[in-house]
Short mmCIF file of C-alpha atoms in Angstrom, two decimals:
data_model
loop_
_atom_site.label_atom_id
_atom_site.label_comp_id
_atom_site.label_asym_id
_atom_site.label_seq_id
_atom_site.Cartn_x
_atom_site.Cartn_y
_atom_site.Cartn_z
CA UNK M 185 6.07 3.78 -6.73
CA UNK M 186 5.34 6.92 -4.81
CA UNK M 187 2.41 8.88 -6.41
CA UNK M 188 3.41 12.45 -6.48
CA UNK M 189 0.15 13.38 -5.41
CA UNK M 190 1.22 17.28 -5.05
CA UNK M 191 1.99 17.64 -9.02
CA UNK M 192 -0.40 15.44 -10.61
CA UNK M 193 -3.11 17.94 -8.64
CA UNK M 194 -1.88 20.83 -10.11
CA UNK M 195 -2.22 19.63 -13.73
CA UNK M 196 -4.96 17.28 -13.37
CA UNK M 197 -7.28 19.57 -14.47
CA UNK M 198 -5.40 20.55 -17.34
CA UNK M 199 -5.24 16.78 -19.35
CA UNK M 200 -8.09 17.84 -21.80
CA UNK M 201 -6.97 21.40 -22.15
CA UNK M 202 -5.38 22.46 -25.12
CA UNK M 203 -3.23 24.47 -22.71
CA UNK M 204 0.96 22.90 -23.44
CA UNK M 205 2.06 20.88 -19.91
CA UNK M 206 5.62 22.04 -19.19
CA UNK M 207 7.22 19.95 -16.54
CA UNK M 208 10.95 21.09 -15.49
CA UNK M 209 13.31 19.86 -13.17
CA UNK M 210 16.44 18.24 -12.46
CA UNK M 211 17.63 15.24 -14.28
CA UNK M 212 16.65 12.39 -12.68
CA UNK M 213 14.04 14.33 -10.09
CA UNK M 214 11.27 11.77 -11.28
CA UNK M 215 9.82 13.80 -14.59
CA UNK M 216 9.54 10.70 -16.49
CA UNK M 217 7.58 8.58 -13.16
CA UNK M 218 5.40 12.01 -13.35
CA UNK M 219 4.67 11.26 -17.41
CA UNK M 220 3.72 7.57 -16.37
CA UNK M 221 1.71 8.25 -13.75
CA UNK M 222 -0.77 10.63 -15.72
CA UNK M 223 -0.60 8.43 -18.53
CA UNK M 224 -1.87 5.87 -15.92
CA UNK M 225 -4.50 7.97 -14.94
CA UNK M 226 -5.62 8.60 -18.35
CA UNK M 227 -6.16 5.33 -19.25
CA UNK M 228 -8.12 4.63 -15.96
CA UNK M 229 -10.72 7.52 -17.20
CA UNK M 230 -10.95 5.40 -20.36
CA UNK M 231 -9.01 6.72 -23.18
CA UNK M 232 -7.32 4.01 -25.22
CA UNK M 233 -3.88 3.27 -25.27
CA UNK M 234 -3.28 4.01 -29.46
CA UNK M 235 -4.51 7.65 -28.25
CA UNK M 236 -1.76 8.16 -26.35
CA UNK M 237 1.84 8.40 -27.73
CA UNK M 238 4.78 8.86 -25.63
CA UNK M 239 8.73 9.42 -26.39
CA UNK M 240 11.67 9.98 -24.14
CA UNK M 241 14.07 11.70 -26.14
CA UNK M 242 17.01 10.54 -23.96
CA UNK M 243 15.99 6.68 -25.24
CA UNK M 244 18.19 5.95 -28.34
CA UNK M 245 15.68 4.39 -29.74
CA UNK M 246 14.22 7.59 -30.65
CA UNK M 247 17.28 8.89 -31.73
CA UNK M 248 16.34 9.42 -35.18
CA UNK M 249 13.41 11.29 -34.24
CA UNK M 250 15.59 14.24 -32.44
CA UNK M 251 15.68 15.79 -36.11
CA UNK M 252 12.51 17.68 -36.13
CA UNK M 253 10.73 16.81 -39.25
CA UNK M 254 11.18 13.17 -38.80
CA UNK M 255 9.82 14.03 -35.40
CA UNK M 256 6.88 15.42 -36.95
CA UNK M 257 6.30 12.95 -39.20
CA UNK M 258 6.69 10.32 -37.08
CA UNK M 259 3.48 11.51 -34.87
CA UNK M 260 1.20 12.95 -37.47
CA UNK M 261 1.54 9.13 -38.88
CA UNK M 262 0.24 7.97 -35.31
CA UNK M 263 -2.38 9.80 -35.30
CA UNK M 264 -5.16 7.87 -37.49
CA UNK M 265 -8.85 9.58 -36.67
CA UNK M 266 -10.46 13.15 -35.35
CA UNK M 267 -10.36 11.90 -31.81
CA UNK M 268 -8.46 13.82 -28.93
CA UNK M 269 -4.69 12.19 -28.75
CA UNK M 270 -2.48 12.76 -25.84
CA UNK M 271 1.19 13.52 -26.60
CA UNK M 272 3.64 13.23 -24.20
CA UNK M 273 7.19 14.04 -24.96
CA UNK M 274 10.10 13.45 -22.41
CA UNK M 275 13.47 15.75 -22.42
CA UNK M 276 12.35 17.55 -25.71
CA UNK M 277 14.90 19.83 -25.57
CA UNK M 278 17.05 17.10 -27.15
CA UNK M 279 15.05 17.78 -30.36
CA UNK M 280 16.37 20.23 -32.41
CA UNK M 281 13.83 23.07 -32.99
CA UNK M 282 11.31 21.60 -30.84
CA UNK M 283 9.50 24.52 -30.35
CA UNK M 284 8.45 24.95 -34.07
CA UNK M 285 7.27 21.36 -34.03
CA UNK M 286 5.36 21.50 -30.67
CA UNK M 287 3.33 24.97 -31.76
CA UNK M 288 2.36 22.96 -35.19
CA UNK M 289 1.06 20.25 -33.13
CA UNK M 290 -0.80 22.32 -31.01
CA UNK M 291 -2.15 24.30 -33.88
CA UNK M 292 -3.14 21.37 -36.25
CA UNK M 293 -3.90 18.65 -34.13
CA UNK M 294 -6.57 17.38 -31.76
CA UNK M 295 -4.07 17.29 -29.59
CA UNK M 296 -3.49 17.45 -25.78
CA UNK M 297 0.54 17.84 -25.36
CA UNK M 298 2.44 17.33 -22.12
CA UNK M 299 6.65 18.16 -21.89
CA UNK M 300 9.31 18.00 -20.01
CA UNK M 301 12.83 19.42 -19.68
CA UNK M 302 16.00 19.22 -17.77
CA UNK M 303 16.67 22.99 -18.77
CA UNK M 304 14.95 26.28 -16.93
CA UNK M 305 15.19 27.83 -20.60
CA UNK M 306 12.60 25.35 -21.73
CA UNK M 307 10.25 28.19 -21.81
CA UNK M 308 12.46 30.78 -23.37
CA UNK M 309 13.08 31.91 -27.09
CA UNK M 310 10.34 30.90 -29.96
CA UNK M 311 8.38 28.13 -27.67
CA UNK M 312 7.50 31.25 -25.29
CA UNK M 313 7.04 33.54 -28.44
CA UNK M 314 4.49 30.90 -30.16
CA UNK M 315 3.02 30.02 -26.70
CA UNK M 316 2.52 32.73 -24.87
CA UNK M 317 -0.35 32.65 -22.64
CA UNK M 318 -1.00 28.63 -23.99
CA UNK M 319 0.70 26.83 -21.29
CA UNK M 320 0.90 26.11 -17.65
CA UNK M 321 4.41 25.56 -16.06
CA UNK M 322 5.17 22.97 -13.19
CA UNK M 323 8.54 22.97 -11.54
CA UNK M 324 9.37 19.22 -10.34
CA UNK M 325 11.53 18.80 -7.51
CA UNK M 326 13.15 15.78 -5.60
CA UNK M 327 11.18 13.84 -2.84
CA UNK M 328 9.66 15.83 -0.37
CA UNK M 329 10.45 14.71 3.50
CA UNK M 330 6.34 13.70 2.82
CA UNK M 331 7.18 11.79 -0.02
CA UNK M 332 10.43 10.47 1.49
CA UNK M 333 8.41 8.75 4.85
CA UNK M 334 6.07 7.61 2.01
CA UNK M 335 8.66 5.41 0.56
CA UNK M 336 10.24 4.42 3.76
CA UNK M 337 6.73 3.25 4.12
CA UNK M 338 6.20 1.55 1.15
CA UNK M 339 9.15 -0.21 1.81
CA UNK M 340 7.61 -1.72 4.98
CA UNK M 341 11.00 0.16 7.32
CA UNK M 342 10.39 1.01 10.38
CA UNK M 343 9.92 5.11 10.56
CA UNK M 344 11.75 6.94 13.12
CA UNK M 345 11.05 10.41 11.80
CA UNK M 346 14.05 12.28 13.46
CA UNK M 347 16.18 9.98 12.32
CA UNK M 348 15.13 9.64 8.77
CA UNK M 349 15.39 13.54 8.52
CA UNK M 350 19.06 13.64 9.82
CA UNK M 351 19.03 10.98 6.78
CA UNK M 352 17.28 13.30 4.71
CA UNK M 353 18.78 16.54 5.59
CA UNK M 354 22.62 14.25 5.17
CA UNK M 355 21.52 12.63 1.84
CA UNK M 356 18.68 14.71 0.04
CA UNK M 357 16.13 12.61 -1.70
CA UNK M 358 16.81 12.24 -5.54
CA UNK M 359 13.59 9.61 -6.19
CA UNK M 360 16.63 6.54 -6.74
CA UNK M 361 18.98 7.22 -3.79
CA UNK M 362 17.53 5.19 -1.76
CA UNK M 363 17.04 1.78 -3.89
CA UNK M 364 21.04 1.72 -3.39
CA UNK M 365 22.24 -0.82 -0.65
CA UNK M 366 25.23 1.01 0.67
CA UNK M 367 26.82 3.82 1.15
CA UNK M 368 29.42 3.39 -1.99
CA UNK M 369 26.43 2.78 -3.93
CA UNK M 370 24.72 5.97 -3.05
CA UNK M 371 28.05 7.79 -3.83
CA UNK M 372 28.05 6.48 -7.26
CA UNK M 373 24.57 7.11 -7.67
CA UNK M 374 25.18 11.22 -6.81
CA UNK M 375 28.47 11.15 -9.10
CA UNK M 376 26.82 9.48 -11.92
CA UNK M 377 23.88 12.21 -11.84
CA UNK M 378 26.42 14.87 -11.30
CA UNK M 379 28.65 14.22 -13.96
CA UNK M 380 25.22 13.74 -16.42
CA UNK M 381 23.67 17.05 -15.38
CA UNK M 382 27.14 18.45 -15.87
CA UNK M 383 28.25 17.15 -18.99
CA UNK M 384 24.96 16.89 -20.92
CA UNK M 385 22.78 19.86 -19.49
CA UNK M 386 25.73 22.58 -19.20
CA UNK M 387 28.76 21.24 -20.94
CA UNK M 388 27.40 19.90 -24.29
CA UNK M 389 24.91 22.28 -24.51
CA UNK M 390 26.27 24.99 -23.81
CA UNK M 391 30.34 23.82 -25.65
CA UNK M 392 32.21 24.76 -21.82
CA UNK M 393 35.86 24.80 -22.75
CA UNK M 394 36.76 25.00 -19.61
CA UNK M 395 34.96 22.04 -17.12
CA UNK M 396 38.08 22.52 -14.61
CA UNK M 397 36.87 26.31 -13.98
CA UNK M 398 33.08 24.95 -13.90
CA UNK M 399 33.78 22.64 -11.37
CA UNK M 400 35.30 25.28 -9.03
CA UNK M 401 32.49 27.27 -9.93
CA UNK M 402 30.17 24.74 -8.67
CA UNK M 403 32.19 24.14 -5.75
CA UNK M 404 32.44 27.29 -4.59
CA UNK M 405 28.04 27.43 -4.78
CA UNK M 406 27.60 24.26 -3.14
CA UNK M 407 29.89 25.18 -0.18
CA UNK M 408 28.28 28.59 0.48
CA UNK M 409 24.45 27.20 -0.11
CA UNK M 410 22.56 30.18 1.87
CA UNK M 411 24.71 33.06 1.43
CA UNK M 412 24.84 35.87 -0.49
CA UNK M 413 27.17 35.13 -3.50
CA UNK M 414 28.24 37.75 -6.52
CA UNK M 415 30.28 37.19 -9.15
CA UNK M 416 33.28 39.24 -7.92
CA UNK M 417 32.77 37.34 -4.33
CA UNK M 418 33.25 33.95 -6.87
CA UNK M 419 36.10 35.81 -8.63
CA UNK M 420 38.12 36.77 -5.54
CA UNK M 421 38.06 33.02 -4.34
CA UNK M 422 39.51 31.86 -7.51
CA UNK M 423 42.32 34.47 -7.32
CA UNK M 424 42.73 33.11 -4.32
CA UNK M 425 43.39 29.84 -5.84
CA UNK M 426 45.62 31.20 -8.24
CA UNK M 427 42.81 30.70 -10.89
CA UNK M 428 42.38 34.01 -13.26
CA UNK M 429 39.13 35.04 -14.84
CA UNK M 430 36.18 37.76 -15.00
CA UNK M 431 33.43 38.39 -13.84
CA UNK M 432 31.35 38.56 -16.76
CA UNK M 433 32.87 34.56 -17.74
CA UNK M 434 31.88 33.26 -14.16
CA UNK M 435 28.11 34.62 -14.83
CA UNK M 436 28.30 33.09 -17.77
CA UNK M 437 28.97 29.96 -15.91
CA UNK M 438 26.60 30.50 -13.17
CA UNK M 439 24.07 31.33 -15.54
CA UNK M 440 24.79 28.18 -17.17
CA UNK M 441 24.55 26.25 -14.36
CA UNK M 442 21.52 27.28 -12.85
CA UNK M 443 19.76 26.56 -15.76
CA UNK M 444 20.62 23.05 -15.44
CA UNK M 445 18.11 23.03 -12.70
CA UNK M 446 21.34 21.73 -10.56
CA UNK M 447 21.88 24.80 -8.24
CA UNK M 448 18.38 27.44 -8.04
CA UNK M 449 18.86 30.90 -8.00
CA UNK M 450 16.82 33.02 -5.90
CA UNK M 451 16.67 36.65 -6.36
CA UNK M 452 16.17 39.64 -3.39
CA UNK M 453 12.88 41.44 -2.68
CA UNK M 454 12.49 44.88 -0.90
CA UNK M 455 9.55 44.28 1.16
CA UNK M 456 9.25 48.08 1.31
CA UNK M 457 10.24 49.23 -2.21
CA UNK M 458 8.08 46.05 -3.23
CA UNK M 459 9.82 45.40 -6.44
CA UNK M 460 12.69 42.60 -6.78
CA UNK M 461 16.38 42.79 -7.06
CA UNK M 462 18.96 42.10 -9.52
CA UNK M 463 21.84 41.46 -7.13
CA UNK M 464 23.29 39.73 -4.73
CA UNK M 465 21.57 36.54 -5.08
CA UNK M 466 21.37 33.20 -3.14
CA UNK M 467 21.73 29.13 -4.64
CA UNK M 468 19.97 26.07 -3.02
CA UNK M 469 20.82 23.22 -4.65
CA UNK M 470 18.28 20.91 -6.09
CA UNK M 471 19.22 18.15 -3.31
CA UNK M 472 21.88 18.23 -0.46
CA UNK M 473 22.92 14.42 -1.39
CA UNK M 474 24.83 16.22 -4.18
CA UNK M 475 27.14 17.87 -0.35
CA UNK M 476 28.31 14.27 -0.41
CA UNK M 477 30.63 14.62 -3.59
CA UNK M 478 32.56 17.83 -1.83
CA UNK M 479 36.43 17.16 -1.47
CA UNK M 480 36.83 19.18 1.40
CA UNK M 481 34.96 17.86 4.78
CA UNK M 482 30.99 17.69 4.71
CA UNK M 483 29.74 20.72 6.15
CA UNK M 484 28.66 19.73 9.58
CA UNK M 485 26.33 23.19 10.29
CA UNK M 486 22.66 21.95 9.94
CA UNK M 487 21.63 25.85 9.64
CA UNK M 488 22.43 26.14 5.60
CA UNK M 489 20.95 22.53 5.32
CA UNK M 490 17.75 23.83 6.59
CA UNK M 491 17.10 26.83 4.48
CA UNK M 492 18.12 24.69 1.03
CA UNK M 493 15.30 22.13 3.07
CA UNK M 494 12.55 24.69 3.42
CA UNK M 495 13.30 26.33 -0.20
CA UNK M 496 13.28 23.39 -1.93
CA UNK M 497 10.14 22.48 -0.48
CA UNK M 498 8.46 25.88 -1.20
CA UNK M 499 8.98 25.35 -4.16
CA UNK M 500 7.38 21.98 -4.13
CA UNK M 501 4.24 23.37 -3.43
CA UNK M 502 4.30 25.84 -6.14
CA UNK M 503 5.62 29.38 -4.13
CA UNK M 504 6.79 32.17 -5.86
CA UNK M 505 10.12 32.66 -3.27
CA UNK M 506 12.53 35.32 -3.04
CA UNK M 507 15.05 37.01 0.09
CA UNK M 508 13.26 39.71 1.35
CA UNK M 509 15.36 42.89 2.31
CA UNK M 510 14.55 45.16 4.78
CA UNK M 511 16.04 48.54 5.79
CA UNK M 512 17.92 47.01 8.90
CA UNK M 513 18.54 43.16 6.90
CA UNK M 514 16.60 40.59 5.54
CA UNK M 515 14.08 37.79 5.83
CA UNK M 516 15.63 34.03 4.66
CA UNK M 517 12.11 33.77 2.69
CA UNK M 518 9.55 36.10 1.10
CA UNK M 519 6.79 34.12 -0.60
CA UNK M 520 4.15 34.99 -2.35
CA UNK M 521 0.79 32.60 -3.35
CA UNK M 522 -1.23 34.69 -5.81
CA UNK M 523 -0.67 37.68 -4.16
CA UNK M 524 -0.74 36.64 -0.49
CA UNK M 525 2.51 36.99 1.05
CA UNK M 526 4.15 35.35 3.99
CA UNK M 527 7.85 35.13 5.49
CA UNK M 528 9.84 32.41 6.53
CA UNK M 529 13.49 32.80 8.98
CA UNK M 530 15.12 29.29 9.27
CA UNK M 531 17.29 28.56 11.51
CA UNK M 532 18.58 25.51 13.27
CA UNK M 533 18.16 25.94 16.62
CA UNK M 534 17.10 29.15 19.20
CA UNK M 535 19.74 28.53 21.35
CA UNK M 536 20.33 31.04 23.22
CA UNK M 537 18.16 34.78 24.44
CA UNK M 538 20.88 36.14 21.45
CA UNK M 539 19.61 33.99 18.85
CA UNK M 540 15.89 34.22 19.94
CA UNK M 541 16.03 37.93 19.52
CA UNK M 542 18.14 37.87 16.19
CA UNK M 543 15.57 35.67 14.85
CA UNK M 544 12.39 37.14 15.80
CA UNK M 545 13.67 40.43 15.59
CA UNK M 546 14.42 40.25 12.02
CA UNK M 547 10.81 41.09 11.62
CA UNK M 548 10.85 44.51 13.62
CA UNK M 549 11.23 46.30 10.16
CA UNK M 550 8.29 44.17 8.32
CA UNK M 551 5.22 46.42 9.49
CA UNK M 552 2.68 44.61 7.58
CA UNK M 553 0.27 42.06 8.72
CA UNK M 554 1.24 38.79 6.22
CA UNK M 555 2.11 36.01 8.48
CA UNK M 556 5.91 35.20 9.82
CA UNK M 557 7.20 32.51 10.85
CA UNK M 558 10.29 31.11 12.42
CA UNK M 559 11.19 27.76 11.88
CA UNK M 560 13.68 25.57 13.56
CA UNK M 561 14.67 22.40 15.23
CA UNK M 562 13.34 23.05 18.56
CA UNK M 563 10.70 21.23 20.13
CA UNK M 564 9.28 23.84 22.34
CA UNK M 565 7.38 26.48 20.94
CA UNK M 566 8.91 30.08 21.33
CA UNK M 567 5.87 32.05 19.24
CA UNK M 568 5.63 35.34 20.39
CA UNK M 569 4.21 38.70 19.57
CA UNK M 570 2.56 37.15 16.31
CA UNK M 571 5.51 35.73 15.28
CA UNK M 572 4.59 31.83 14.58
CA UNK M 573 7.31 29.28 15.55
CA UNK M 574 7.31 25.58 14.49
CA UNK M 575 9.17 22.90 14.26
CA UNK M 576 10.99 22.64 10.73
CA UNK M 577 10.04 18.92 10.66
CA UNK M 578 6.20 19.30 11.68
CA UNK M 579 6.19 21.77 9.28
CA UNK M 580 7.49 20.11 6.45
CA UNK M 581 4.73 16.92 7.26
CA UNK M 582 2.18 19.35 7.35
CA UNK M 583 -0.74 18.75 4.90
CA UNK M 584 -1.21 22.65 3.55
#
């Protein structure tokens, strides 16, 4: 088991608080590994096993407990003397007014509570009423390329690290994919956690009439990952497929789906207006393995690969990311790290003088001094004019 070093740092600090844990991510992205391995750690520093209590809400044996005062009950009966517990509650949103329960725990309780959630509304309505200010957020994501070598390593496999990114970058790295032994098996794998995340984090939840339109929906997202999509861009492709609707019905879907976790939305900055946009967004999906359930061909250009790569990864290490829009274009990446900001352009290879000065140049209308980087495939270095260029792949192994 691969210790996800990177999260468990970030909240480590935080098991005694009275501070809520909020862990979100995409179904199967290893939330539930995450709960185990602080619960681990917990007991190492000594606290005893009746002091911590732990449900997964997506267990049916719990499935009485989903109605909220048996829920309550249920704990408050665990809990026996005045000394700290440790609560830790997998996919709560299953439990029906959760919120109400969780802030009377926290309010009542010696209590240290950790959650998670398949949904990015987790944190919305009463739970972010009650808690305002009381919690600390953590976004989970599949393996990291890190992570990924990690396993291969674990695994005792030989490690050819250009190989296992083409793997990577062809695949993704949902925590599972890998303990498949062929390539039918890995197919299943995707399908069965597409057709979960699909039916049980948008469908169910939020009663989708019409999965057929959802689908194309999706579709049309995961075959455009890196470009600028709107909703009448989404509504003229369905036309085109002889498929009528509105725009206000397909943001209702993409709303929906993004908050699955599935597909990540990421909004446009203006570097020089410094304030963020509400249009004309991009989508990264959680992993590229999900590419492999397209009907039409894979996408063989590595360049949109790459950006959903270095996004997803950004936000592995706990960025704030956005597009950043300049008077003459944009940057692929704007991030800022409690306040410090530097930009990203990804692209997979500088192939020609052209592409060299298209890349670097994007940064002629950026006239601050945050660092920029390029990052492709390349193995030579092509920094110039204090414009950092590395190599995607040492970048992503890097420890910082």
């Amino acid at each position: 088991m691969i210790k996800r070093e990177m999260y468990l740092k970030k909240i480590r600090e935080s098991y005694d608080s009275e501070l809520i844990k909020v862990i979100i991510g995409v179904r199967r992205s290893g939330k539930s590994v995450l709960m185990r391995q602080m619960i681990e750690e917990l007991k190492q520093k000594g606290i005893k096993e009746d002091h911590i209590i732990y449900i997964n809400f997506e267990d049916y044996d719990y499935i009485d407990y989903t109605e909220p005062k048996k829920f309550h009950i249920y704990v408050k009966e665990k809990i026996k003397d005045n000394e700290k517990y440790y609560l830790f509650f997998d996919e709560i949103q299953n439990v029906d007014e959760f919120e109400k329960v969780i802030n009377s725990f926290r309010a009542t309780l010696n209590v240290s509570i950790f959650i998670t959630g398949s949904n990015s509304k987790l944190l919305s309505g009463e739970l972010a009423t009650h808690l305002a200010g009381r919690y600390i957020s953590i976004k989970i994501m599949p393996f990291t390329f890190r992570e990924y070598l990690e396993l291969k390593k674990e695994k005792q496999e030989k490690i050819d690290i250009d190989k296992s990114f083409m793997e990577y970058l062809g695949w993704g790295c949902m925590p599972q994919i890998f303990n498949t032994n062929s390539m039918e098996e890995r197919k299943l794998y995707l399908r069965d956690l597409y057709n979960s995340a699909i039916l049980k984090d948008i469908v169910e939840r939020n009663k989708i009439k019409d999965i057929n339109l959802l689908n194309r929906v999706i579709q049309f997202l995961m075959e455009n990952i890196g470009g600028i999509i709107s909703s009448n861009s989404i509504t003229s492709y369905l036309k085109n497929e002889k498929i009528q609707t509105t725009p206000d019905t397909i943001l209702n879907y993409v709303e929906c789906i993004t908050n699955s976790l599935i597909v990540n939305k990421v909004n446009r900055y203006d570097i020089r207006g410094k304030n963020v946009m509400a249009t004309l967004e991009k989508y990264y999906l959680a992993d590229l393995g999900l590419l492999q359930l397209k009907k039409s061909p894979i996408e063989k250009k590595v360049g949109g690969r790459l950006e959903n790569i270095v996004y997803n990864e950004l936000i592995a290490r706990g960025y704030e990311v956005y597009i950043g829009k300049t008077d003459k274009g944009e940057i692929d990446f704007t991030i800022d790290n409690f306040g410090e900001r530097s930009y990203i352009q990804v692209i997979d290879y500088l192939s020609s003088d052209e592409v060299i000065q298209r890349e670097f140049g994007a940064y002629k209308a950026v006239d601050d001094n945050y660092p920029k980087y390029v990052l492709s495939m390349d193995k030579i270095n092509y920094s110039q004019n204090g414009i950092i260029h590395k190599n995607v792949i040492e970048w992503l192994l890097e420890e910082k």
